[in-house]
Amino acid sequence: MNIPQTVRLVDVGPRDGLQNESRPIAVTDKVQLVDDLSAAGLRHIEVGSFVSPKWVPQMAGSAEVFAAIKQHPGVSYSALTPNMKGLEAALEAGVREVAVFAAASEAFSQRNINCSIAESIERFAPVLEAAQKADVKVRGYISCVLGCPYQGDVPVDQVASVARELHTMGCYEVSLGDTIGTGTPSATRALIEAVARYVPREQLAGHFHDTYGQALANIYASLLEGVSVFDSSVAGLGGCPYAKGATGNVATEDVLYLLNGMGIETGIDLDLLVDAGARISQVLGRENGSRVARAVLAAR
Ligand code: HMG
Ligand code: MG
């Protein structure tokens, strides 16, 4: 297996990062974050989600954020849409790429989107159909691919079967979410091998939360398996409201440092990215969750 020479990083910080903040964040601060990320060279930014504001209040202003960001050609600005209501709101806001999100564990599916895995796939079918009609790309997420906070172990065959469904129904990419960060490199490689029986590796992405400090090792393992798209959050923002104790995604700065060291192209400028992470960390009054950013800032 050849290690990819270029990698696409999807910064999910404005969505996965901020969705977990309990304090209200001003639309202008969210917009600044997205604009800082595109200025740093990110070519795919997950801006927000069109979900129930009762479930995730922080994402309620996503349409306003979409209206105010500077959209650059060649950059995909995407949003989560769990059902038709979400898709309609996203289309109304001019969104050109959306994502549906399923889980590999029944218990997490119920807690996160209030339905079974099979029901979620049924709900996604009209979303994909309508999105395709509107020429809007659809990405598919699977949560709990390497462990579930409610059920524990999750068999790889269960993940592979959900991945196959999402791919067959038209998701152009399937992002494998280690929601609680319990995965390790050997489990990651076994997972990719199992899923790749149904979904080509070029259409897989890795989404690693760094709760147990394994995310960079898992990304390296995924690169060895030929995966070339990774989700990350600037400054390591975030967590998941339906996975107690789950910390943020792996920090984009840390992934970029790893990829730069391996000579893998991303088109992202590390210094500008560090600036973006420093600014949002200050807004949130949080310590910067990226070790690379902390080192770069200390050396300035
Ligand atoms: P439900 O209660 O079963 O939905 O929620 P419902 O269809 O019965 O509707 C109930 C109410 O919600 C109604 O309002 C609907 O209008 C409203 P009411 O009549 O009571 O006033 N509603 C909506 N409002 C706005 N936008 C919508 C929408 N749909 C219904 N799209 C639902 C089902 C999926 C909506 C709910 O469970 C929900 O919003 N869940 C949010 C889940 C979420 O955002 N989780 C975090 C993102 S996923 C994640 O972080 C994992 C990931 O990062 C990968 C990983 O790390 O694993 C992607
Ligand atoms: Mg996540």
PDB file of N, CA, C and O in Angstrom, residues 88-125:
ATOM      1  N   GLU A  88     -33.557  20.897   3.993  1.00  0.00           N
ATOM      2  CA  GLU A  88     -34.284  22.059   3.442  1.00  0.00           C
ATOM      3  C   GLU A  88     -33.697  23.365   3.982  1.00  0.00           C
ATOM      4  O   GLU A  88     -33.485  24.317   3.231  1.00  0.00           O
ATOM      5  N   ALA A  89     -33.396  23.381   5.276  1.00  0.00           N
ATOM      6  CA  ALA A  89     -32.812  24.593   5.874  1.00  0.00           C
ATOM      7  C   ALA A  89     -31.427  24.864   5.284  1.00  0.00           C
ATOM      8  O   ALA A  89     -31.060  26.023   5.024  1.00  0.00           O
ATOM      9  N   ALA A  90     -30.675  23.796   5.048  1.00  0.00           N
ATOM     10  CA  ALA A  90     -29.322  23.969   4.489  1.00  0.00           C
ATOM     11  C   ALA A  90     -29.396  24.516   3.057  1.00  0.00           C
ATOM     12  O   ALA A  90     -28.654  25.427   2.693  1.00  0.00           O
ATOM     13  N   LEU A  91     -30.322  23.962   2.267  1.00  0.00           N
ATOM     14  CA  LEU A  91     -30.462  24.432   0.884  1.00  0.00           C
ATOM     15  C   LEU A  91     -30.874  25.901   0.864  1.00  0.00           C
ATOM     16  O   LEU A  91     -30.355  26.702   0.089  1.00  0.00           O
ATOM     17  N   GLU A  92     -31.785  26.225   1.761  1.00  0.00           N
ATOM     18  CA  GLU A  92     -32.249  27.619   1.909  1.00  0.00           C
ATOM     19  C   GLU A  92     -31.080  28.557   2.221  1.00  0.00           C
ATOM     20  O   GLU A  92     -31.042  29.693   1.768  1.00  0.00           O
ATOM     21  N   ALA A  93     -30.125  28.037   3.006  1.00  0.00           N
ATOM     22  CA  ALA A  93     -28.960  28.851   3.402  1.00  0.00           C
ATOM     23  C   ALA A  93     -27.869  28.836   2.321  1.00  0.00           C
ATOM     24  O   ALA A  93     -26.796  29.398   2.522  1.00  0.00           O
ATOM     25  N   GLY A  94     -28.129  28.152   1.210  1.00  0.00           N
ATOM     26  CA  GLY A  94     -27.165  28.141   0.101  1.00  0.00           C
ATOM     27  C   GLY A  94     -26.024  27.155   0.272  1.00  0.00           C
ATOM     28  O   GLY A  94     -24.998  27.260  -0.404  1.00  0.00           O
ATOM     29  N   VAL A  95     -26.199  26.170   1.155  1.00  0.00           N
ATOM     30  CA  VAL A  95     -25.126  25.200   1.407  1.00  0.00           C
ATOM     31  C   VAL A  95     -24.972  24.275   0.198  1.00  0.00           C
ATOM     32  O   VAL A  95     -25.967  23.803  -0.352  1.00  0.00           O
ATOM     33  N   ARG A  96     -23.720  23.996  -0.188  1.00  0.00           N
ATOM     34  CA  ARG A  96     -23.459  23.185  -1.381  1.00  0.00           C
ATOM     35  C   ARG A  96     -22.917  21.794  -1.051  1.00  0.00           C
ATOM     36  O   ARG A  96     -22.680  20.990  -1.934  1.00  0.00           O
ATOM     37  N   GLU A  97     -22.652  21.541   0.210  1.00  0.00           N
ATOM     38  CA  GLU A  97     -22.255  20.182   0.613  1.00  0.00           C
ATOM     39  C   GLU A  97     -22.825  19.907   1.995  1.00  0.00           C
ATOM     40  O   GLU A  97     -22.700  20.736   2.904  1.00  0.00           O
ATOM     41  N   VAL A  98     -23.447  18.744   2.149  1.00  0.00           N
ATOM     42  CA  VAL A  98     -24.026  18.372   3.445  1.00  0.00           C
ATOM     43  C   VAL A  98     -23.489  17.004   3.874  1.00  0.00           C
ATOM     44  O   VAL A  98     -22.838  16.312   3.091  1.00  0.00           O
ATOM     45  N   ALA A  99     -23.786  16.656   5.117  1.00  0.00           N
ATOM     46  CA  ALA A  99     -23.397  15.336   5.606  1.00  0.00           C
ATOM     47  C   ALA A  99     -24.530  14.731   6.414  1.00  0.00           C
ATOM     48  O   ALA A  99     -25.179  15.426   7.205  1.00  0.00           O
ATOM     49  N   VAL A 100     -24.758  13.439   6.179  1.00  0.00           N
ATOM     50  CA  VAL A 100     -25.690  12.691   7.025  1.00  0.00           C
ATOM     51  C   VAL A 100     -24.836  11.918   8.026  1.00  0.00           C
ATOM     52  O   VAL A 100     -23.671  11.644   7.769  1.00  0.00           O
ATOM     53  N   PHE A 101     -25.412  11.596   9.192  1.00  0.00           N
ATOM     54  CA  PHE A 101     -24.588  10.915  10.195  1.00  0.00           C
ATOM     55  C   PHE A 101     -25.323   9.766  10.846  1.00  0.00           C
ATOM     56  O   PHE A 101     -26.364   9.935  11.447  1.00  0.00           O
ATOM     57  N   ALA A 102     -24.727   8.596  10.674  1.00  0.00           N
ATOM     58  CA  ALA A 102     -25.259   7.363  11.241  1.00  0.00           C
ATOM     59  C   ALA A 102     -24.306   6.887  12.334  1.00  0.00           C
ATOM     60  O   ALA A 102     -23.268   7.502  12.562  1.00  0.00           O
ATOM     61  N   ALA A 103     -24.668   5.805  12.986  1.00  0.00           N
ATOM     62  CA  ALA A 103     -23.778   5.236  13.997  1.00  0.00           C
ATOM     63  C   ALA A 103     -23.618   3.743  13.732  1.00  0.00           C
ATOM     64  O   ALA A 103     -24.461   3.122  13.083  1.00  0.00           O
ATOM     65  N   ALA A 104     -22.528   3.193  14.234  1.00  0.00           N
ATOM     66  CA  ALA A 104     -22.314   1.753  14.104  1.00  0.00           C
ATOM     67  C   ALA A 104     -22.876   1.020  15.318  1.00  0.00           C
ATOM     68  O   ALA A 104     -22.891  -0.202  15.359  1.00  0.00           O
ATOM     69  N   SER A 105     -23.327   1.768  16.318  1.00  0.00           N
ATOM     70  CA  SER A 105     -23.919   1.118  17.492  1.00  0.00           C
ATOM     71  C   SER A 105     -25.355   1.610  17.667  1.00  0.00           C
ATOM     72  O   SER A 105     -25.624   2.817  17.532  1.00  0.00           O
ATOM     73  N   GLU A 106     -26.254   0.672  17.970  1.00  0.00           N
ATOM     74  CA  GLU A 106     -27.682   1.016  18.120  1.00  0.00           C
ATOM     75  C   GLU A 106     -27.884   2.001  19.264  1.00  0.00           C
ATOM     76  O   GLU A 106     -28.650   2.951  19.141  1.00  0.00           O
ATOM     77  N   ALA A 107     -27.174   1.787  20.368  1.00  0.00           N
ATOM     78  CA  ALA A 107     -27.389   2.638  21.546  1.00  0.00           C
ATOM     79  C   ALA A 107     -26.998   4.083  21.229  1.00  0.00           C
ATOM     80  O   ALA A 107     -27.711   5.024  21.584  1.00  0.00           O
ATOM     81  N   PHE A 108     -25.895   4.268  20.534  1.00  0.00           N
ATOM     82  CA  PHE A 108     -25.463   5.642  20.227  1.00  0.00           C
ATOM     83  C   PHE A 108     -26.419   6.275  19.223  1.00  0.00           C
ATOM     84  O   PHE A 108     -26.743   7.462  19.319  1.00  0.00           O
ATOM     85  N   SER A 109     -26.913   5.493  18.268  1.00  0.00           N
ATOM     86  CA  SER A 109     -27.859   6.018  17.289  1.00  0.00           C
ATOM     87  C   SER A 109     -29.081   6.591  18.004  1.00  0.00           C
ATOM     88  O   SER A 109     -29.528   7.709  17.722  1.00  0.00           O
ATOM     89  N   GLN A 110     -29.595   5.842  18.976  1.00  0.00           N
ATOM     90  CA  GLN A 110     -30.770   6.310  19.731  1.00  0.00           C
ATOM     91  C   GLN A 110     -30.464   7.601  20.482  1.00  0.00           C
ATOM     92  O   GLN A 110     -31.245   8.540  20.444  1.00  0.00           O
ATOM     93  N   ARG A 111     -29.326   7.662  21.155  1.00  0.00           N
ATOM     94  CA  ARG A 111     -29.015   8.847  21.965  1.00  0.00           C
ATOM     95  C   ARG A 111     -28.713  10.066  21.093  1.00  0.00           C
ATOM     96  O   ARG A 111     -29.010  11.180  21.459  1.00  0.00           O
ATOM     97  N   ASN A 112     -28.100   9.852  19.936  1.00  0.00           N
ATOM     98  CA  ASN A 112     -27.642  10.979  19.119  1.00  0.00           C
ATOM     99  C   ASN A 112     -28.732  11.503  18.202  1.00  0.00           C
ATOM    100  O   ASN A 112     -28.914  12.705  18.072  1.00  0.00           O
ATOM    101  N   ILE A 113     -29.470  10.589  17.559  1.00  0.00           N
ATOM    102  CA  ILE A 113     -30.467  11.052  16.583  1.00  0.00           C
ATOM    103  C   ILE A 113     -31.850  10.448  16.816  1.00  0.00           C
ATOM    104  O   ILE A 113     -32.732  10.585  15.976  1.00  0.00           O
ATOM    105  N   ASN A 114     -32.011   9.803  17.979  1.00  0.00           N
ATOM    106  CA  ASN A 114     -33.341   9.383  18.421  1.00  0.00           C
ATOM    107  C   ASN A 114     -34.006   8.369  17.497  1.00  0.00           C
ATOM    108  O   ASN A 114     -35.228   8.379  17.328  1.00  0.00           O
ATOM    109  N   CYS A 115     -33.223   7.503  16.883  1.00  0.00           N
ATOM    110  CA  CYS A 115     -33.809   6.435  16.044  1.00  0.00           C
ATOM    111  C   CYS A 115     -32.790   5.307  15.902  1.00  0.00           C
ATOM    112  O   CYS A 115     -31.620   5.473  16.248  1.00  0.00           O
ATOM    113  N   SER A 116     -33.263   4.168  15.382  1.00  0.00           N
ATOM    114  CA  SER A 116     -32.365   3.025  15.177  1.00  0.00           C
ATOM    115  C   SER A 116     -31.472   3.283  13.956  1.00  0.00           C
ATOM    116  O   SER A 116     -31.723   4.222  13.189  1.00  0.00           O
ATOM    117  N   ILE A 117     -30.474   2.442  13.784  1.00  0.00           N
ATOM    118  CA  ILE A 117     -29.587   2.589  12.612  1.00  0.00           C
ATOM    119  C   ILE A 117     -30.416   2.431  11.327  1.00  0.00           C
ATOM    120  O   ILE A 117     -30.299   3.234  10.400  1.00  0.00           O
ATOM    121  N   ALA A 118     -31.286   1.412  11.305  1.00  0.00           N
ATOM    122  CA  ALA A 118     -32.087   1.173  10.090  1.00  0.00           C
ATOM    123  C   ALA A 118     -33.004   2.360   9.805  1.00  0.00           C
ATOM    124  O   ALA A 118     -33.136   2.795   8.649  1.00  0.00           O
ATOM    125  N   GLU A 119     -33.629   2.906  10.860  1.00  0.00           N
ATOM    126  CA  GLU A 119     -34.502   4.077  10.662  1.00  0.00           C
ATOM    127  C   GLU A 119     -33.694   5.276  10.145  1.00  0.00           C
ATOM    128  O   GLU A 119     -34.166   6.053   9.316  1.00  0.00           O
ATOM    129  N   SER A 120     -32.456   5.417  10.641  1.00  0.00           N
ATOM    130  CA  SER A 120     -31.651   6.566  10.191  1.00  0.00           C
ATOM    131  C   SER A 120     -31.341   6.436   8.706  1.00  0.00           C
ATOM    132  O   SER A 120     -31.447   7.409   7.961  1.00  0.00           O
ATOM    133  N   ILE A 121     -31.040   5.227   8.272  1.00  0.00           N
ATOM    134  CA  ILE A 121     -30.729   5.023   6.850  1.00  0.00           C
ATOM    135  C   ILE A 121     -31.984   5.349   6.013  1.00  0.00           C
ATOM    136  O   ILE A 121     -31.891   5.988   4.963  1.00  0.00           O
ATOM    137  N   GLU A 122     -33.146   4.949   6.521  1.00  0.00           N
ATOM    138  CA  GLU A 122     -34.403   5.283   5.812  1.00  0.00           C
ATOM    139  C   GLU A 122     -34.609   6.790   5.702  1.00  0.00           C
ATOM    140  O   GLU A 122     -35.042   7.294   4.680  1.00  0.00           O
ATOM    141  N   ARG A 123     -34.279   7.500   6.802  1.00  0.00           N
ATOM    142  CA  ARG A 123     -34.424   8.966   6.793  1.00  0.00           C
ATOM    143  C   ARG A 123     -33.452   9.635   5.836  1.00  0.00           C
ATOM    144  O   ARG A 123     -33.725  10.722   5.332  1.00  0.00           O
ATOM    145  N   PHE A 124     -32.287   8.993   5.670  1.00  0.00           N
ATOM    146  CA  PHE A 124     -31.269   9.617   4.824  1.00  0.00           C
ATOM    147  C   PHE A 124     -31.612   9.474   3.335  1.00  0.00           C
ATOM    148  O   PHE A 124     -31.168  10.289   2.520  1.00  0.00           O
ATOM    149  N   ALA A 125     -32.383   8.450   2.979  1.00  0.00           N
ATOM    150  CA  ALA A 125     -32.642   8.192   1.548  1.00  0.00           C
ATOM    151  C   ALA A 125     -33.232   9.421   0.850  1.00  0.00           C
ATOM    152  O   ALA A 125     -32.678   9.871  -0.168  1.00  0.00           O
TER     153      ALA A 125
END
